[in-house]
Tab-separated table of C-alpha atoms in Angstrom:
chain	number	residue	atom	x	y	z
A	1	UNK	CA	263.700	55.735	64.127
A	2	UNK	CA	260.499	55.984	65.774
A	3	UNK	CA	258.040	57.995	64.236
A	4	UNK	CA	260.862	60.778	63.685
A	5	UNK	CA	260.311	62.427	60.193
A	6	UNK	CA	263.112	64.045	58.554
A	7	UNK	CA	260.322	66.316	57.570
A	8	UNK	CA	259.239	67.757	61.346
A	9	UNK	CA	263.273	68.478	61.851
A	10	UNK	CA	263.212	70.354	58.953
A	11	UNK	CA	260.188	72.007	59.914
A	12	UNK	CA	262.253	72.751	63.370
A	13	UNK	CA	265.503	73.875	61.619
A	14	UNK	CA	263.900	76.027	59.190
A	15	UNK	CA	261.703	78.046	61.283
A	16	UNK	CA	264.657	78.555	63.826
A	17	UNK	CA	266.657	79.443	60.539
A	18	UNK	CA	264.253	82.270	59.629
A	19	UNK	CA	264.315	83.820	63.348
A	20	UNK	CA	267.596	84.234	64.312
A	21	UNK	CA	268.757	85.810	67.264
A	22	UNK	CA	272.051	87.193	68.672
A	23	UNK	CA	273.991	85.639	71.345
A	24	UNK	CA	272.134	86.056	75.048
A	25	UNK	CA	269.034	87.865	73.013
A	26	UNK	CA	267.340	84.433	72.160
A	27	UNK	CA	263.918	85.025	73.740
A	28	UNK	CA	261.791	84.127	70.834
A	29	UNK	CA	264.182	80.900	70.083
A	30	UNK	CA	264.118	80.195	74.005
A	31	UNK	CA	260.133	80.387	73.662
A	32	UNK	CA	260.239	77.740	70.500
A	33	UNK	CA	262.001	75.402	71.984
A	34	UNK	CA	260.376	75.102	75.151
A	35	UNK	CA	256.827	75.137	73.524
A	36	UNK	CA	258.121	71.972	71.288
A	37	UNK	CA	259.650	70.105	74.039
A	38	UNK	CA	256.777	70.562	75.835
A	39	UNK	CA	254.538	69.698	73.105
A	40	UNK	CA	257.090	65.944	73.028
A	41	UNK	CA	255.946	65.444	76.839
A	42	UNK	CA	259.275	66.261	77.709
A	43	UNK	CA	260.058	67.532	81.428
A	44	UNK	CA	261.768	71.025	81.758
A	45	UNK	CA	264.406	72.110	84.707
A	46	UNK	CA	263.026	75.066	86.292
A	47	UNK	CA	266.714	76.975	86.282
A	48	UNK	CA	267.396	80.885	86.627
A	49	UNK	CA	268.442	81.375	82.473
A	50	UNK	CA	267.593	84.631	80.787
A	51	UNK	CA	267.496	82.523	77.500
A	52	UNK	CA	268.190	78.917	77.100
A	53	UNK	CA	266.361	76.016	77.947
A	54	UNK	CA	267.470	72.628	79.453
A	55	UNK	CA	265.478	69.635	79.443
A	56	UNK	CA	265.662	66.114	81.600
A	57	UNK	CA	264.655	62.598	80.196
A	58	UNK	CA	265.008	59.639	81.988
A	59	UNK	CA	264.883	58.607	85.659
A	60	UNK	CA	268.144	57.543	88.580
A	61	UNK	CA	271.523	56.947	87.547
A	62	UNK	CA	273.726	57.756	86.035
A	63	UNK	CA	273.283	61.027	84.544
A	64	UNK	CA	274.792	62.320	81.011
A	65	UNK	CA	274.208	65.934	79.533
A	66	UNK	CA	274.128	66.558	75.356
A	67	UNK	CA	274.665	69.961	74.599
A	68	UNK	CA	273.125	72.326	71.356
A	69	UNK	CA	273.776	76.115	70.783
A	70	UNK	CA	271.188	78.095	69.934
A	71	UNK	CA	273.069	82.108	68.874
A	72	UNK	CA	273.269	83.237	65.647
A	73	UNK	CA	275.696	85.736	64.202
A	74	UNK	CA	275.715	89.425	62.889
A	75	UNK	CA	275.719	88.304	59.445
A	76	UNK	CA	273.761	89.657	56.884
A	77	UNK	CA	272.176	85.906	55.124
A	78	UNK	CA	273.117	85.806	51.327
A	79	UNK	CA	271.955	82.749	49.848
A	80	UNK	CA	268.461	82.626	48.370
A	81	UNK	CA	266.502	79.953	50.317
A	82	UNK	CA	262.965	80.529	50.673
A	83	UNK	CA	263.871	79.645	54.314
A	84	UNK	CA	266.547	82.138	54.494
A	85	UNK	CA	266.803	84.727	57.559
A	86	UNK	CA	263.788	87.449	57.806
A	87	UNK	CA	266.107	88.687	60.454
A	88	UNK	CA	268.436	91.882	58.120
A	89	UNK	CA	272.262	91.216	59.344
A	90	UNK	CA	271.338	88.048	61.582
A	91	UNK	CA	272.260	84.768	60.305
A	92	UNK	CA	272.364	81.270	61.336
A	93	UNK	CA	275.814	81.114	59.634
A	94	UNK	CA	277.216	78.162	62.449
A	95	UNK	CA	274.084	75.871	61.643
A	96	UNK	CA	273.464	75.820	65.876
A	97	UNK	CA	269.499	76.121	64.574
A	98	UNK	CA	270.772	72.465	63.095
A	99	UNK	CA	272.381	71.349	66.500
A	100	UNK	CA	268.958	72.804	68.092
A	101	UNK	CA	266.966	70.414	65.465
A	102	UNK	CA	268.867	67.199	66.126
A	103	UNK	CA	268.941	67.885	69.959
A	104	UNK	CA	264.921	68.445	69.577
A	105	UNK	CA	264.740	65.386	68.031
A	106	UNK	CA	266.997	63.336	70.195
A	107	UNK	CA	264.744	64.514	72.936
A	108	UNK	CA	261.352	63.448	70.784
A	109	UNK	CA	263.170	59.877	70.788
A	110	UNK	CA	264.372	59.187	73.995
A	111	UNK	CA	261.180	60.551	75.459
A	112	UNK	CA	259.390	57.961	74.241
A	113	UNK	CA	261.417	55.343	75.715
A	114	UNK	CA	262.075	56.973	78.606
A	115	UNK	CA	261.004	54.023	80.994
A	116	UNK	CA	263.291	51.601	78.970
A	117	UNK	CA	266.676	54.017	79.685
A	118	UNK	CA	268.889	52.788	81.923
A	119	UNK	CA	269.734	56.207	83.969
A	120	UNK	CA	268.810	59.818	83.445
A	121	UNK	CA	269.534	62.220	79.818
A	122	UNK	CA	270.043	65.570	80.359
A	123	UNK	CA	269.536	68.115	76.853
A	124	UNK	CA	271.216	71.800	76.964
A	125	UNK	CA	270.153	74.643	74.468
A	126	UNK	CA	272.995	76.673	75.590
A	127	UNK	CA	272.467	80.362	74.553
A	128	UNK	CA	275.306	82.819	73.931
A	129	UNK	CA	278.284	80.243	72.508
A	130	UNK	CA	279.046	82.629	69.812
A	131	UNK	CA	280.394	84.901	72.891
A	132	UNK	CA	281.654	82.305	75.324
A	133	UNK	CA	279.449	83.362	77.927
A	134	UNK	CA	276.900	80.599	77.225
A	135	UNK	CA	278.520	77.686	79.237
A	136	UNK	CA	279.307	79.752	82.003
A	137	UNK	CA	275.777	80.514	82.550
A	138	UNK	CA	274.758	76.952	82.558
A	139	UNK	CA	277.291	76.068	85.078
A	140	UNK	CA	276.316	78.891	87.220
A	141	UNK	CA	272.856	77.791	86.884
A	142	UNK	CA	273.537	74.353	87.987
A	143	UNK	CA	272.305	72.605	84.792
A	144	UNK	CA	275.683	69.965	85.000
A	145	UNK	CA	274.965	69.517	88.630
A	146	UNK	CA	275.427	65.671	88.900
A	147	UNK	CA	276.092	65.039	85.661
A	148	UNK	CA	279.063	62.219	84.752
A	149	UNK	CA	279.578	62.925	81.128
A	150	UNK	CA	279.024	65.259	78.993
A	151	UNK	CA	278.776	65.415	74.576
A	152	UNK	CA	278.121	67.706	71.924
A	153	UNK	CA	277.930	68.453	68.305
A	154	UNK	CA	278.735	70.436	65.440
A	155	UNK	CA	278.047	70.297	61.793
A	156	UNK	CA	281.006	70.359	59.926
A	157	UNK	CA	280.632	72.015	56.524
A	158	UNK	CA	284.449	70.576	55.099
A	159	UNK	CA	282.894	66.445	55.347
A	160	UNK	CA	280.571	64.787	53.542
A	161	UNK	CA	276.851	64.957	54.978
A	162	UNK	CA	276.727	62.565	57.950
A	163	UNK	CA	280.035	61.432	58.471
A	164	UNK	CA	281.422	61.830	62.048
A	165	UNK	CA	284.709	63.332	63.306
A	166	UNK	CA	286.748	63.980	66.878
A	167	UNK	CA	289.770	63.017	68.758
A	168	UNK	CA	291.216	62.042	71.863
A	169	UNK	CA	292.767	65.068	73.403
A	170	UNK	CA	293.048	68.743	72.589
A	171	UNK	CA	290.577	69.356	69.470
A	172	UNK	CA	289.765	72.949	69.662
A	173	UNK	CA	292.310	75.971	70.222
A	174	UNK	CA	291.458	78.450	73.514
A	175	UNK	CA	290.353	81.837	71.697
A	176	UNK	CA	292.270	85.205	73.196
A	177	UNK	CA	290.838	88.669	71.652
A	178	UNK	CA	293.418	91.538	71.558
A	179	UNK	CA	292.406	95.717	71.086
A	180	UNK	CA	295.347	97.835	70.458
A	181	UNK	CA	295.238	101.627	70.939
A	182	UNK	CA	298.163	103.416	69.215
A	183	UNK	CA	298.498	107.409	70.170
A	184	UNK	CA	300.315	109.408	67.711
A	185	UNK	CA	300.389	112.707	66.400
A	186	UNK	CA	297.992	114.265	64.227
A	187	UNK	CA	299.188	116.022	61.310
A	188	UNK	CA	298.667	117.216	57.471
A	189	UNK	CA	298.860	114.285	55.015
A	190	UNK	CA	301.394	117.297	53.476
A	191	UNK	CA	303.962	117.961	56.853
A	192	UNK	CA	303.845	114.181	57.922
A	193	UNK	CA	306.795	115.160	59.378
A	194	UNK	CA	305.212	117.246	62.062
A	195	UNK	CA	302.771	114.429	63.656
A	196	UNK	CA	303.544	111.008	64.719
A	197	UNK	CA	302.038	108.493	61.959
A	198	UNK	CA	300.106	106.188	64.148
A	199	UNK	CA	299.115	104.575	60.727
A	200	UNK	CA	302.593	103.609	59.980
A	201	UNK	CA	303.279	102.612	63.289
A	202	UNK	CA	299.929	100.061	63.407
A	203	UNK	CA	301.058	98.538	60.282
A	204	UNK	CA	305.017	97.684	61.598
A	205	UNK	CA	302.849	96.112	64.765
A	206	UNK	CA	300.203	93.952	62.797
A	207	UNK	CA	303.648	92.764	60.482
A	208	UNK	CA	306.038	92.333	64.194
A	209	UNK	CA	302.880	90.103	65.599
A	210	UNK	CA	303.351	87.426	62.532
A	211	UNK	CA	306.789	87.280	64.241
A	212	UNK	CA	305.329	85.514	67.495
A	213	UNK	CA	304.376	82.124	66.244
A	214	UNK	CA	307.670	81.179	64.658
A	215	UNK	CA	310.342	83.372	66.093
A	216	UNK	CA	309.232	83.985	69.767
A	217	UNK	CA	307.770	80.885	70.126
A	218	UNK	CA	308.864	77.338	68.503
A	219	UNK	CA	307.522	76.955	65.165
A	220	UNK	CA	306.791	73.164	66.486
A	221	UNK	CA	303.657	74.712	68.481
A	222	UNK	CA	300.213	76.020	66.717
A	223	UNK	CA	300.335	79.566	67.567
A	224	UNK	CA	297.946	81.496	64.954
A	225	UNK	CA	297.641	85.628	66.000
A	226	UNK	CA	295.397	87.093	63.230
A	227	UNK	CA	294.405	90.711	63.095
A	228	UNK	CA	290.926	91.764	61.762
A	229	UNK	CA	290.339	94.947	62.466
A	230	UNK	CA	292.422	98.215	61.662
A	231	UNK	CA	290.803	101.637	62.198
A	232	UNK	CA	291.914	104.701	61.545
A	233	UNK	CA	290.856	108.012	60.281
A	234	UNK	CA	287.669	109.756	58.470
A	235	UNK	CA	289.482	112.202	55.672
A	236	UNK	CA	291.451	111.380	52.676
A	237	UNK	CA	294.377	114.057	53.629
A	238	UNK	CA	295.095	114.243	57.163
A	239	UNK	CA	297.066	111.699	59.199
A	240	UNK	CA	295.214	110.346	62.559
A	241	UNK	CA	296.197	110.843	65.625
A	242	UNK	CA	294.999	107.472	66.837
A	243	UNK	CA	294.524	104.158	65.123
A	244	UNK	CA	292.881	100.721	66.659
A	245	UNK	CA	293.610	97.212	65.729
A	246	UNK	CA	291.787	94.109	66.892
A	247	UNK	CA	292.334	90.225	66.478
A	248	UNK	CA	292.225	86.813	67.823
A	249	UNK	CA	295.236	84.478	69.243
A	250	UNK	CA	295.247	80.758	69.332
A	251	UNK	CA	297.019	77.795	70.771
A	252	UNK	CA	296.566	74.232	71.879
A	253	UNK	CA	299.778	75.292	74.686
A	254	UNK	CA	298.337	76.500	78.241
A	255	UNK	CA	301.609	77.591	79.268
A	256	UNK	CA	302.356	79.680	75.656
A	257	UNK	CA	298.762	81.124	76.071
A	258	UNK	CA	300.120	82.668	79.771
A	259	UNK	CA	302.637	84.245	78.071
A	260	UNK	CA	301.359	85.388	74.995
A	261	UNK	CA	300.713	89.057	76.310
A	262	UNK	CA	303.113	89.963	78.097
A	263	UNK	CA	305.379	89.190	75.194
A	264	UNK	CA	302.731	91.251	72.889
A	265	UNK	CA	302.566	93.901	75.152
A	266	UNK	CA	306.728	94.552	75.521
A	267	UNK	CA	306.850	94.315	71.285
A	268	UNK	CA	303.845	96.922	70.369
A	269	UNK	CA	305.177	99.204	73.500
A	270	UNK	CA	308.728	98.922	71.967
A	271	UNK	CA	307.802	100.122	68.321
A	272	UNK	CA	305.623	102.681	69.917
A	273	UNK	CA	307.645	103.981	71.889
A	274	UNK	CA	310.571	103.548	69.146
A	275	UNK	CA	308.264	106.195	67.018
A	276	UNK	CA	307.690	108.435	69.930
A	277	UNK	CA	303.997	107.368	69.736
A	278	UNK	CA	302.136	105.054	72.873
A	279	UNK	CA	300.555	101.749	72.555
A	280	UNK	CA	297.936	100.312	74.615
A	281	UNK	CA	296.753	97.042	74.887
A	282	UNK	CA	293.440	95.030	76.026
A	283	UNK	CA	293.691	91.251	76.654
A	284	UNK	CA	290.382	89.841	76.386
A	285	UNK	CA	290.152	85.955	77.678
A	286	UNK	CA	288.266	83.284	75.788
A	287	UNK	CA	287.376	79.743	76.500
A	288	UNK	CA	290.621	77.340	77.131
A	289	UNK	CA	291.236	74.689	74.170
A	290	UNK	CA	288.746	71.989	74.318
A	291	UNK	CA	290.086	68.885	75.301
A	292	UNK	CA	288.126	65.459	74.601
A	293	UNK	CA	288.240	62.989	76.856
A	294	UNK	CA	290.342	59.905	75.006
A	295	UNK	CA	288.369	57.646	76.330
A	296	UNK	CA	284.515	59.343	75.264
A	297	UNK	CA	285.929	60.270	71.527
A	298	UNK	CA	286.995	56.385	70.926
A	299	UNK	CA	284.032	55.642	73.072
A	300	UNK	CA	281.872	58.405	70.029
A	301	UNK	CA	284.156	56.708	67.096
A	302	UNK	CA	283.575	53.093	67.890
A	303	UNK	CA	280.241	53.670	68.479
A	304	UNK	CA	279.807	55.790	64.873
A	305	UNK	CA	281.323	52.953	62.894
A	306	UNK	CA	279.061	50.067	64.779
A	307	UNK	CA	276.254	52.254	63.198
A	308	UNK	CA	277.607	52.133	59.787
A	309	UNK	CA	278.554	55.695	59.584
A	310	UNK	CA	281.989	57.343	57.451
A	311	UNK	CA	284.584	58.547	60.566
A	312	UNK	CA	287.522	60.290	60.666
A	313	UNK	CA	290.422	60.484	63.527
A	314	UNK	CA	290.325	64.799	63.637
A	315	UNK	CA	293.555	67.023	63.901
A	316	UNK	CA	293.730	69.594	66.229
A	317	UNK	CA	291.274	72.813	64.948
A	318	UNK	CA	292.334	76.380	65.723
A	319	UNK	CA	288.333	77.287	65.870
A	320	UNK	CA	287.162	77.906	69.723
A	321	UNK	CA	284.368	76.221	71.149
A	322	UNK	CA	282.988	77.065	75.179
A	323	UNK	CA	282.032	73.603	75.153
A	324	UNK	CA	285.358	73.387	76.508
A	325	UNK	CA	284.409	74.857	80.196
A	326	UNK	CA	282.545	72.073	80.708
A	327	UNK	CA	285.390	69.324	79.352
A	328	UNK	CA	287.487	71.684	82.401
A	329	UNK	CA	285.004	69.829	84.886
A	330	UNK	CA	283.416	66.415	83.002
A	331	UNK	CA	284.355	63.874	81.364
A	332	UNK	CA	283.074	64.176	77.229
A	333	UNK	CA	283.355	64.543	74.172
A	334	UNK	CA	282.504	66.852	71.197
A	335	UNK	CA	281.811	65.784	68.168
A	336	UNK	CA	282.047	66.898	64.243
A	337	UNK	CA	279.293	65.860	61.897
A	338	UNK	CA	279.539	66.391	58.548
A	339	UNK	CA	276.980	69.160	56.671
A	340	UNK	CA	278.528	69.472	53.297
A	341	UNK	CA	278.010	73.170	52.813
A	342	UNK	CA	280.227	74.842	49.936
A	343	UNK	CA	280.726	78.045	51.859
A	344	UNK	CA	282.239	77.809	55.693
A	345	UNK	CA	280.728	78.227	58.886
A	346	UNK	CA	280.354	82.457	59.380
A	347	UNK	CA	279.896	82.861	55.826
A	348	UNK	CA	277.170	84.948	54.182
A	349	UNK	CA	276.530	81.806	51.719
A	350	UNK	CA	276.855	78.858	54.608
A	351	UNK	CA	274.162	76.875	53.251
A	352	UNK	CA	274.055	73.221	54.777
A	353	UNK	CA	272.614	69.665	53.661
A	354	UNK	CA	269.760	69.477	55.850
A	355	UNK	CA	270.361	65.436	55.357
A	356	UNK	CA	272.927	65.448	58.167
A	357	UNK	CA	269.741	66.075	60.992
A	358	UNK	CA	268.205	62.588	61.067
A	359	UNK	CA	271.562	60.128	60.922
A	360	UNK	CA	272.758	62.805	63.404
A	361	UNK	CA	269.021	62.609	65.640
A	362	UNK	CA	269.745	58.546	65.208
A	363	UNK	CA	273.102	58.854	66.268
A	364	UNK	CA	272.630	60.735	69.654
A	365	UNK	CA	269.783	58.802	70.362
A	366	UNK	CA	272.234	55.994	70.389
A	367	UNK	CA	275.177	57.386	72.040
A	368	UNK	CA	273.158	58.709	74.626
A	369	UNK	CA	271.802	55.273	75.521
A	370	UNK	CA	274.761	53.473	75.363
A	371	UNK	CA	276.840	55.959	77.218
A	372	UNK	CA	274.216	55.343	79.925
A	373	UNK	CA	275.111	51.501	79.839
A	374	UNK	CA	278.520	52.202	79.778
A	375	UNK	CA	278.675	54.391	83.083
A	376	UNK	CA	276.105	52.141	84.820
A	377	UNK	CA	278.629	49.182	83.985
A	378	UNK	CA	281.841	51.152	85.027
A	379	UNK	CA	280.097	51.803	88.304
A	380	UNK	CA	278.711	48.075	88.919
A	381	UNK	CA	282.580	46.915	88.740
A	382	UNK	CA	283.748	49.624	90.949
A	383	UNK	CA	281.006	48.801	93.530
């Protein structure tokens, strides 16, 4: 590649590693970013964003958009990198300071071709994806406005460094988040008899919600309902009145998703009310499952194994992405690349092979050019 070190997107990765910020608090990651691009000559899009930055290469038409995070998580870092997080319980744990990198340095290339592209390259550091808020802002902002198609990334620490995965179709689940308020009756851990164990009641709920993806729904479908949070109490011998629970649900199925909680809702009110305790619950929407484009993931698999890279055909993931508002409106893809880290994405220990950035810089570089072509030729024989 043209005078791309792996070297500077190290130095890039590393110093966004050490200063991580939470999702839609990304000022001082916001203020990196645009100082580099606008140290690579690259033009900036003056839009209303409290943090993000987007960036325009290229001149005419057509007009694609490549997309990079830029949140981190509330995770307190625990490998031992001298680059690891100064930032106590924040964490690039998701690697998007690695999607920032290679989108820095896809910018650094194309930039200096910029007369020689055949249409217009448009580069989103999307704040807040960790939240599924990000997206929306950028839409609201108008940073797709005229754009044709649309691709991201995301390191994927389960394949070897560099190799590239994604489908045709559904690829990532929609995300739901659930709260679950159970009102009992206090009592002494010695009378439990005289309260209404709201304890005892949460756990027959978090067993009965196991029950939805094979015995409500068909077993066929991927339905996962996983709860992560159960609160209740502060003292060793007396029962709580109330106890909370919190989790995710997750399906590929639009029309199982719509009915998801109303059937939750009738089967924690039932067991309530079965104990003589009350239930409440909070439905929380998340992004819808992200559906590729068949056309742009052949179009980003072809294209990977012209370039000599390792690909893989993907399997429907029951991770959530907000990458999938903008598949709702454009044509796209998203796309896996492999980072090879032992420990998973959201893990204390997520430690990546920083080897993936530069055949992952070359590779957008390429796709973005040739997805150019591609349109410009699709319109010529419509014309």
């Amino acid at each position: 590649m043209t005078d791309l070190s792996h070297q500077q997107l190290v130095r890039w990765r590393r110093e966004l590693h050490q200063h991580p910020e939470l999702s839609d608090q990304e000022f001082a990651t916001t203020e990196r970013l645009t100082r580099w691009l606008q140290e690579l000559n690259v033009k900036l899009l003056p839009l209303d964003l409290k943090t993000g930055v987007v960036a325009e290469i290229g001149h005419g038409e057509p007009l694609i958009a490549l997309r990079a995070d830029i949140d981190a998580l509330p995770i307190d870092e625990q490998t031992d990198q001298a680059w690891r997080s100064q930032q106590p319980g924040v964490m690039h744990a998701c690697g998007h300071d690695l999607h920032s990198s290679v989108m820095l340095g896809v910018a650094q290339q194309l930039q200096r071709i910029e007369s020689q592209l055949p249409g217009r390259v448009r580069i989103l550091f999307q704040p807040a994806e960790e939240i599924f808020t990000g997206a929306k802002q950028l839409l609201a902002a108008g940073a797709l406005k005229e754009v044709q198609a649309i691709f991201g990334l995301h390191n994927a620490p389960d394949l070897p460094t560099g190799t590239l995965r994604t489908r045709g179709g559904a690829y990532y689940a929609n995300v739901d988040r659930f709260q679950i308020t159970i009102n009992g009756k206090g009592a002494h851990a010695a009378r439990p008899h005289e309260g209404i164990d709201s304890i005892v009641i949460g756990s027959h709920i978090v067993t009965a919600l196991q029950m939805l993806p094979s015995r409500v729904f068909s077993s066929l479908e991927s339905v996962v309902v996983s709860v992560t949070r159960f609160t209740a109490g502060n003292s060793w011998n007396v029962l709580p009145q109330t106890v909370e629970l919190e989790g995710t649900v997750r399906t590929h199925n639009a029309a199982i998703r719509a009915q998801i909680p109303q059937k939750m809702r009738a089967l924690i009110n039932g067991i309530a009310a079965g104990f003589g305790a009350q239930a409440e619950l909070v439905w929380q929407e998340g992004p819808p499952s992200l559906v590729n484009t068949p056309q742009w993931a052949d179009f980003a698999l072809d294209l990977a194994a012209e370039q000599g890279y390792q690909t893989q055909v993907g399997t429907p993931q029951m991770g959530g992405e907000d990458f999938a508002f903008y598949l709702q409106q454009l044509p796209g893809a998203f796309v896996s690349i492999g980072s090879a880290s032992e420990f998973g994405l959201h893990h204390a220990g997520f430690d990546p092979d920083e080897a993936m950035l530069e055949p992952a810089v070359h590779y957008f570089t390429e796709l973005a050019q040739r997805a150019l072509l591609t349109l410009r030729q699709q319109q010529a024989l419509a014309s």
